């Protein structure tokens, strides 16, 4: 089903990604109806319609489905029951399988290996005894991660020499976990790609990402990688997208490792079934932003060109950093984005700044 201008996109989740999706949709003459439980969230400011309700509220979900033409989501922790309920009533793009696979690290990594991609070695941990055996097998350092609801380094613990395994296991609570072998990566890279209803595929240039305290701090594009690495990343994104019969924008987070002979190799860290923080540079830095691309894809429209317009640096404004907005505005070459969040809690993404050096 293809949308026409004037149609309504239903967006699950009301964070900054939903906000930027709604703004891109509006530019193309589409309306957005945002559904989320927290009334005080960034996307509500820019949506034509809103529902403030729990993702388990079937009466509210049914009314939402009636009011929209297609449903999408801006975060991967949408409850599967909610996604399935909506997909019985309206097209859900991307599909519920993409959600189910990417919201749990165990099926996600298993899927990636099944389609022939390299991930960090991993083992499922059911109890403290399994952790001891897994550490014996994967070595130290290694990383214990909750299977679900991990983001920005939350739900992770580094297993070092001398770490008390029983205490680490208890520290992550009763959540199911996996242990991952430690990847000695040189850099972190991501690729943002899209597929539309007709199966057309498009990818952006590779992004090079720097994290501070587990939160994305900076993205630089183009990533300084060998041409073969750029091609390998595109192949990875295409394989994931096709294996999931995916419609929309997707991000693949990758570790770049350097082999003893100097060759670069990519290891898949995780897949985000949505627009991604490392793709914010595309708003001013590419002919089509990742947000417009997602809207085009889920609307059943042709994809836009992903051509990059210069050398780009995107910096996140975390917590109090957003208080510098007057200084940023005073630098004419910087593009400021603020997400309209009232409270600048530490670690909270409040906005971002993009700098483009045209032409390179
Ligand atoms: P994640 O939540 O899985 O994206 O992990 C957050 C960050 O932790 C990553 O961006 C990496 O910097 C680091 N990290 C995660 N997994 C590994 C690993 N297996 N080896 C080394 N570093 C990792």
Short mmCIF file of C-alpha atoms and ligand atoms in Angstrom, two decimals:
data_model
loop_
_atom_site.label_atom_id
_atom_site.label_comp_id
_atom_site.label_asym_id
_atom_site.label_seq_id
_atom_site.Cartn_x
_atom_site.Cartn_y
_atom_site.Cartn_z
CA UNK A 1 0.00 0.00 0.00
CA UNK A 2 1.40 3.38 -1.10
CA UNK A 3 0.62 6.59 0.74
CA UNK A 4 -0.39 9.83 -0.92
CA UNK A 5 0.34 13.30 0.49
CA UNK A 6 -2.12 14.03 3.28
CA UNK A 7 -1.90 10.47 4.62
CA UNK A 8 -0.92 9.82 8.23
CA UNK A 9 2.12 7.97 9.53
CA UNK A 10 1.74 6.41 12.97
CA UNK A 11 4.96 6.58 15.00
CA UNK A 12 5.48 4.46 18.12
CA UNK A 13 7.78 6.33 20.48
CA UNK A 14 8.15 10.06 20.97
CA UNK A 15 11.87 10.70 21.46
CA UNK A 16 14.08 12.87 19.26
CA UNK A 17 14.12 10.26 16.50
CA UNK A 18 10.33 10.38 16.31
CA UNK A 19 10.49 14.16 16.35
CA UNK A 20 12.89 14.29 13.39
CA UNK A 21 10.81 11.66 11.53
CA UNK A 22 7.65 13.73 12.01
CA UNK A 23 9.43 16.86 10.76
CA UNK A 24 10.63 15.03 7.65
CA UNK A 25 7.14 13.63 7.05
CA UNK A 26 5.61 17.10 7.32
CA UNK A 27 7.99 18.40 4.67
CA UNK A 28 6.58 15.81 2.28
CA UNK A 29 2.96 16.68 3.06
CA UNK A 30 2.37 13.71 5.37
CA UNK A 31 0.93 13.93 8.86
CA UNK A 32 2.28 12.15 11.92
CA UNK A 33 0.34 10.63 14.77
CA UNK A 34 2.68 9.86 17.66
CA UNK A 35 1.89 7.17 20.24
CA UNK A 36 3.88 7.02 23.49
CA UNK A 37 3.26 6.71 27.22
CA UNK A 38 5.16 9.83 28.33
CA UNK A 39 3.23 13.05 27.56
CA UNK A 40 6.32 15.19 27.99
CA UNK A 41 8.34 13.78 25.07
CA UNK A 42 10.07 15.58 22.15
CA UNK A 43 8.01 14.24 19.22
CA UNK A 44 4.68 15.43 20.56
CA UNK A 45 5.68 19.08 19.92
CA UNK A 46 5.74 18.51 16.17
CA UNK A 47 3.06 15.86 15.56
CA UNK A 48 -0.36 16.53 14.04
CA UNK A 49 -2.01 14.08 16.44
CA UNK A 50 -0.98 12.28 19.58
CA UNK A 51 -1.99 9.40 21.79
CA UNK A 52 -0.56 9.26 25.30
CA UNK A 53 -1.14 5.69 26.43
CA UNK A 54 0.68 2.53 27.42
CA UNK A 55 1.91 0.18 24.67
CA UNK A 56 -0.26 -2.49 26.32
CA UNK A 57 -3.47 -0.42 26.06
CA UNK A 58 -5.31 -2.32 23.29
CA UNK A 59 -8.25 0.09 23.15
CA UNK A 60 -5.86 3.01 22.56
CA UNK A 61 -3.84 0.97 20.05
CA UNK A 62 -7.02 0.07 18.13
CA UNK A 63 -8.05 3.75 17.90
CA UNK A 64 -4.50 4.67 16.83
CA UNK A 65 -4.58 2.02 14.08
CA UNK A 66 -7.91 3.41 12.83
CA UNK A 67 -6.41 6.90 12.63
CA UNK A 68 -3.23 6.11 10.66
CA UNK A 69 -2.31 4.63 7.26
CA UNK A 70 0.99 2.96 8.16
CA UNK A 71 2.75 2.30 11.47
CA UNK A 72 6.46 2.67 12.16
CA UNK A 73 8.60 2.93 15.29
CA UNK A 74 11.52 5.02 16.50
CA UNK A 75 12.91 2.59 19.11
CA UNK A 76 13.47 -1.15 19.16
CA UNK A 77 11.91 -1.94 22.52
CA UNK A 78 8.32 -1.73 21.33
CA UNK A 79 6.61 -4.72 22.98
CA UNK A 80 6.14 -7.48 20.40
CA UNK A 81 2.48 -7.92 21.41
CA UNK A 82 1.90 -4.23 20.56
CA UNK A 83 3.67 -4.59 17.19
CA UNK A 84 1.67 -7.70 16.32
CA UNK A 85 -1.63 -6.15 17.42
CA UNK A 86 -1.00 -3.16 15.15
CA UNK A 87 0.33 -5.22 12.23
CA UNK A 88 -2.99 -7.08 12.08
CA UNK A 89 -4.71 -3.74 11.44
CA UNK A 90 -2.26 -1.64 9.45
CA UNK A 91 1.01 -2.20 7.57
CA UNK A 92 3.84 -2.23 10.12
CA UNK A 93 7.10 -1.08 8.55
CA UNK A 94 9.70 -2.30 9.42
CA UNK A 95 8.05 -5.64 10.26
CA UNK A 96 7.63 -7.24 13.69
CA UNK A 97 10.33 -9.83 12.98
CA UNK A 98 12.96 -7.09 12.67
CA UNK A 99 11.87 -5.84 16.08
CA UNK A 100 11.82 -9.27 17.71
CA UNK A 101 15.30 -10.12 16.46
CA UNK A 102 16.96 -6.85 17.37
CA UNK A 103 15.51 -6.34 20.85
CA UNK A 104 17.22 -9.41 22.26
CA UNK A 105 20.98 -9.82 21.80
CA UNK A 106 20.82 -13.63 21.72
CA UNK A 107 18.52 -14.11 18.69
CA UNK A 108 20.10 -11.03 17.09
CA UNK A 109 23.63 -12.43 17.18
CA UNK A 110 22.41 -15.90 16.24
CA UNK A 111 20.61 -14.43 13.20
CA UNK A 112 23.71 -12.46 12.16
CA UNK A 113 25.91 -15.55 12.33
CA UNK A 114 23.26 -17.62 10.52
CA UNK A 115 23.41 -15.26 7.54
CA UNK A 116 27.20 -15.58 7.50
CA UNK A 117 28.25 -12.37 9.27
CA UNK A 118 30.97 -12.19 11.88
CA UNK A 119 30.03 -11.08 15.42
CA UNK A 120 31.94 -11.14 18.69
CA UNK A 121 31.92 -14.70 20.08
CA UNK A 122 29.08 -15.02 22.59
CA UNK A 123 27.46 -17.47 24.99
CA UNK A 124 24.05 -17.35 26.68
CA UNK A 125 24.28 -17.19 30.48
CA UNK A 126 21.52 -18.78 32.52
CA UNK A 127 23.14 -18.82 35.95
CA UNK A 128 26.35 -17.96 37.82
CA UNK A 129 27.79 -21.39 36.99
CA UNK A 130 27.27 -20.79 33.26
CA UNK A 131 29.09 -17.46 33.62
CA UNK A 132 32.14 -19.17 35.16
CA UNK A 133 32.23 -21.68 32.28
CA UNK A 134 31.69 -18.95 29.66
CA UNK A 135 34.51 -16.79 31.06
CA UNK A 136 36.77 -19.84 30.99
CA UNK A 137 35.88 -20.25 27.31
CA UNK A 138 35.85 -16.62 26.06
CA UNK A 139 38.60 -15.30 28.35
CA UNK A 140 39.16 -11.96 30.03
CA UNK A 141 38.40 -9.24 29.33
CA UNK A 142 34.92 -10.11 28.16
CA UNK A 143 31.62 -8.29 28.50
CA UNK A 144 28.51 -9.44 30.32
CA UNK A 145 25.42 -7.82 28.79
CA UNK A 146 21.74 -8.04 29.52
CA UNK A 147 20.01 -9.54 26.49
CA UNK A 148 17.34 -6.83 26.43
CA UNK A 149 16.93 -3.12 27.13
CA UNK A 150 20.63 -2.30 26.95
CA UNK A 151 21.56 1.09 25.46
CA UNK A 152 24.34 3.63 25.91
CA UNK A 153 26.32 1.04 27.90
CA UNK A 154 23.50 0.34 30.37
CA UNK A 155 23.13 -3.29 31.41
CA UNK A 156 26.80 -4.09 30.73
CA UNK A 157 29.68 -5.16 32.93
CA UNK A 158 33.30 -5.70 31.97
CA UNK A 159 34.76 -8.98 33.19
CA UNK A 160 38.41 -8.23 34.04
CA UNK A 161 41.24 -10.18 35.61
CA UNK A 162 40.21 -10.62 39.22
CA UNK A 163 36.53 -9.63 38.72
CA UNK A 164 34.19 -11.37 41.13
CA UNK A 165 31.93 -13.24 38.72
CA UNK A 166 29.18 -13.99 41.22
CA UNK A 167 28.99 -10.28 42.14
CA UNK A 168 28.93 -9.22 38.46
CA UNK A 169 26.16 -11.69 37.77
CA UNK A 170 24.10 -10.43 40.71
CA UNK A 171 24.82 -6.82 39.67
CA UNK A 172 22.87 -7.22 36.44
CA UNK A 173 19.90 -8.47 38.44
CA UNK A 174 17.62 -11.23 37.30
CA UNK A 175 17.75 -10.27 33.62
CA UNK A 176 18.83 -12.91 31.08
CA UNK A 177 22.38 -12.13 29.91
CA UNK A 178 25.01 -13.09 27.37
CA UNK A 179 28.78 -13.01 27.65
CA UNK A 180 30.62 -11.54 24.67
CA UNK A 181 34.26 -12.01 23.85
CA UNK A 182 36.14 -8.69 23.88
CA UNK A 183 36.80 -7.29 20.41
CA UNK A 184 40.08 -5.36 20.19
CA UNK A 185 38.70 -2.93 17.67
CA UNK A 186 40.57 -0.01 16.21
CA UNK A 187 37.51 2.12 15.54
CA UNK A 188 33.72 2.01 15.65
CA UNK A 189 31.87 2.44 12.39
CA UNK A 190 28.23 2.43 11.40
CA UNK A 191 26.33 2.18 8.17
CA UNK A 192 22.86 3.55 7.57
CA UNK A 193 20.91 1.94 4.76
CA UNK A 194 17.35 1.74 3.48
CA UNK A 195 15.07 -0.49 1.47
CA UNK A 196 11.68 0.47 0.10
CA UNK A 197 8.58 -1.56 -0.77
CA UNK A 198 9.89 -2.25 -4.28
CA UNK A 199 13.07 -3.73 -2.82
CA UNK A 200 15.33 -0.84 -3.89
CA UNK A 201 18.37 -0.48 -1.65
CA UNK A 202 20.42 2.62 -0.81
CA UNK A 203 23.21 3.18 1.72
CA UNK A 204 24.94 6.28 3.04
CA UNK A 205 28.69 6.69 3.29
CA UNK A 206 30.21 5.00 6.32
CA UNK A 207 30.19 6.87 9.62
CA UNK A 208 33.05 6.81 12.11
CA UNK A 209 31.81 7.09 15.68
CA UNK A 210 33.45 8.12 18.93
CA UNK A 211 31.81 7.31 22.23
CA UNK A 212 32.37 8.96 25.59
CA UNK A 213 31.10 7.19 28.68
CA UNK A 214 29.32 4.70 26.36
CA UNK A 215 27.29 7.46 24.68
CA UNK A 216 27.85 8.53 21.09
CA UNK A 217 29.80 11.78 21.25
CA UNK A 218 30.88 12.42 17.65
CA UNK A 219 30.33 11.07 14.15
CA UNK A 220 32.67 11.85 11.26
CA UNK A 221 31.87 11.20 7.64
CA UNK A 222 33.45 9.93 5.50
CA UNK A 223 35.08 7.29 7.67
CA UNK A 224 38.77 6.90 6.86
CA UNK A 225 38.63 3.30 5.71
CA UNK A 226 39.93 1.23 2.83
CA UNK A 227 37.59 1.13 -0.21
CA UNK A 228 37.13 -2.62 0.33
CA UNK A 229 35.86 -1.91 3.85
CA UNK A 230 33.28 0.57 2.55
CA UNK A 231 32.08 -2.08 0.08
CA UNK A 232 32.05 -4.77 2.78
CA UNK A 233 29.89 -2.60 5.04
CA UNK A 234 27.38 -2.03 2.25
CA UNK A 235 27.24 -5.77 1.62
CA UNK A 236 26.62 -6.40 5.33
CA UNK A 237 23.78 -3.87 5.42
CA UNK A 238 22.26 -5.29 2.25
CA UNK A 239 22.43 -8.85 3.58
CA UNK A 240 20.75 -7.89 6.86
CA UNK A 241 18.06 -5.84 5.11
CA UNK A 242 17.25 -8.58 2.62
CA UNK A 243 17.26 -11.39 5.17
CA UNK A 244 14.71 -9.44 7.23
CA UNK A 245 12.58 -8.45 4.20
CA UNK A 246 13.04 -5.02 5.70
CA UNK A 247 11.26 -1.81 4.71
CA UNK A 248 12.63 1.42 6.16
CA UNK A 249 15.98 2.75 7.39
CA UNK A 250 18.27 0.50 9.38
CA UNK A 251 21.65 1.04 11.04
CA UNK A 252 24.38 -1.55 11.50
CA UNK A 253 26.99 -0.83 14.17
CA UNK A 254 30.36 -2.32 13.31
CA UNK A 255 33.76 -2.80 14.89
CA UNK A 256 36.72 -2.18 12.60
CA UNK A 257 39.58 -4.50 13.46
CA UNK A 258 42.99 -4.55 11.83
CA UNK A 259 44.46 -7.92 11.03
CA UNK A 260 48.16 -8.65 11.48
CA UNK A 261 48.74 -7.99 7.73
CA UNK A 262 47.17 -4.50 7.94
CA UNK A 263 43.89 -5.52 6.31
CA UNK A 264 40.69 -4.10 7.80
CA UNK A 265 37.89 -6.42 8.87
CA UNK A 266 34.37 -5.64 10.06
CA UNK A 267 32.63 -7.35 12.96
CA UNK A 268 28.95 -6.66 13.48
CA UNK A 269 28.12 -5.31 16.93
CA UNK A 270 24.40 -4.68 16.62
CA UNK A 271 21.56 -3.75 14.32
CA UNK A 272 19.16 -0.89 15.03
CA UNK A 273 15.84 -1.31 13.15
CA UNK A 274 15.35 2.43 12.87
CA UNK A 275 16.93 5.75 12.10
CA UNK A 276 20.13 6.17 14.13
CA UNK A 277 22.03 8.83 16.02
CA UNK A 278 25.10 8.34 13.80
CA UNK A 279 22.93 9.31 10.81
CA UNK A 280 21.91 12.75 12.06
CA UNK A 281 24.54 14.33 9.79
CA UNK A 282 22.37 13.39 6.81
CA UNK A 283 19.87 16.16 7.66
CA UNK A 284 22.15 18.81 6.18
CA UNK A 285 24.96 16.59 4.91
CA UNK A 286 23.19 14.41 2.36
CA UNK A 287 20.75 15.07 -0.47
CA UNK A 288 18.14 13.00 1.39
CA UNK A 289 18.17 12.79 5.18
CA UNK A 290 17.85 9.42 6.92
CA UNK A 291 14.49 10.63 8.26
CA UNK A 292 13.12 11.51 4.82
CA UNK A 293 14.53 8.23 3.52
CA UNK A 294 12.65 6.27 6.19
CA UNK A 295 9.43 8.15 5.43
CA UNK A 296 9.87 7.52 1.68
CA UNK A 297 10.53 3.82 2.28
CA UNK A 298 7.55 3.18 4.56
CA UNK A 299 5.28 5.32 2.37
CA UNK A 300 6.02 3.05 -0.60
CA UNK A 301 7.80 5.85 -2.41
CA UNK A 302 11.10 5.86 -4.34
CA UNK A 303 14.23 6.24 -2.21
CA UNK A 304 16.10 9.54 -2.37
CA UNK A 305 19.76 10.02 -3.31
CA UNK A 306 22.18 9.42 -0.45
CA UNK A 307 24.87 11.68 -2.00
CA UNK A 308 27.03 13.31 0.68
CA UNK A 309 27.54 17.08 0.43
CA UNK A 310 30.90 17.51 2.15
CA UNK A 311 33.16 16.40 4.98
CA UNK A 312 31.02 16.29 8.06
CA UNK A 313 31.30 16.21 11.82
CA UNK A 314 28.23 15.72 14.02
CA UNK A 315 28.54 16.25 17.76
CA UNK A 316 25.92 15.28 20.29
CA UNK A 317 24.94 17.77 22.98
CA UNK A 318 24.72 15.69 26.14
CA UNK A 319 23.22 17.02 29.37
CA UNK A 320 24.51 20.49 30.21
CA UNK A 321 26.40 20.80 26.89
CA UNK A 322 23.17 22.07 25.38
CA UNK A 323 23.42 25.15 27.61
CA UNK A 324 26.09 26.35 25.13
CA UNK A 325 23.46 26.96 22.48
CA UNK A 326 24.16 30.73 22.21
CA UNK A 327 27.85 30.05 21.44
CA UNK A 328 26.90 27.47 18.84
CA UNK A 329 24.41 29.82 17.20
CA UNK A 330 27.10 32.48 17.04
CA UNK A 331 29.19 30.26 14.74
CA UNK A 332 27.46 30.63 11.40
CA UNK A 333 28.82 27.42 9.90
CA UNK A 334 27.34 25.23 12.65
CA UNK A 335 23.83 23.80 12.38
CA UNK A 336 22.13 23.52 15.76
CA UNK A 337 19.40 21.02 16.61
CA UNK A 338 17.69 21.07 20.00
CA UNK A 339 15.17 18.39 20.91
CA UNK A 340 12.95 20.47 23.19
CA UNK A 341 13.72 18.43 26.31
CA UNK A 342 13.08 20.49 29.42
CA UNK A 343 15.35 18.76 31.89
CA UNK A 344 19.09 18.41 31.07
CA UNK A 345 19.84 15.24 33.04
CA UNK A 346 23.45 13.94 32.87
CA UNK A 347 23.87 11.58 29.92
CA UNK A 348 20.67 12.76 28.27
CA UNK A 349 20.82 13.59 24.55
CA UNK A 350 19.55 17.18 24.38
CA UNK A 351 20.50 18.07 20.81
CA UNK A 352 23.28 17.89 18.25
CA UNK A 353 25.45 20.15 16.11
CA UNK A 354 26.55 19.51 12.55
CA UNK A 355 29.49 21.07 10.76
CA UNK A 356 29.90 20.58 7.01
CA UNK A 357 32.96 21.45 4.98
CA UNK A 358 31.40 21.56 1.53
CA UNK A 359 32.80 19.67 -1.38
CA UNK A 360 35.33 17.32 0.19
P1 LIG B 1 26.49 -2.06 22.77
O1 LIG B 1 25.44 -1.64 23.75
O2 LIG B 1 26.52 -3.53 22.54
O3 LIG B 1 26.44 -1.26 21.49
O4 LIG B 1 27.89 -1.70 23.44
C1 LIG B 1 28.23 -0.37 23.78
C2 LIG B 1 29.71 -0.12 23.55
O5 LIG B 1 30.51 -1.02 24.34
C3 LIG B 1 30.16 -0.33 22.13
O6 LIG B 1 29.94 0.82 21.34
C4 LIG B 1 31.64 -0.64 22.30
O7 LIG B 1 32.38 0.55 22.51
C5 LIG B 1 31.66 -1.43 23.59
N1 LIG B 1 31.55 -2.87 23.29
C6 LIG B 1 30.39 -3.56 23.18
N2 LIG B 1 30.61 -4.86 22.90
C7 LIG B 1 31.94 -5.01 22.84
C8 LIG B 1 32.81 -6.14 22.61
N3 LIG B 1 32.32 -7.38 22.39
N4 LIG B 1 34.15 -5.92 22.61
C9 LIG B 1 34.65 -4.68 22.87
N5 LIG B 1 33.89 -3.60 23.11
C10 LIG B 1 32.55 -3.74 23.10
#
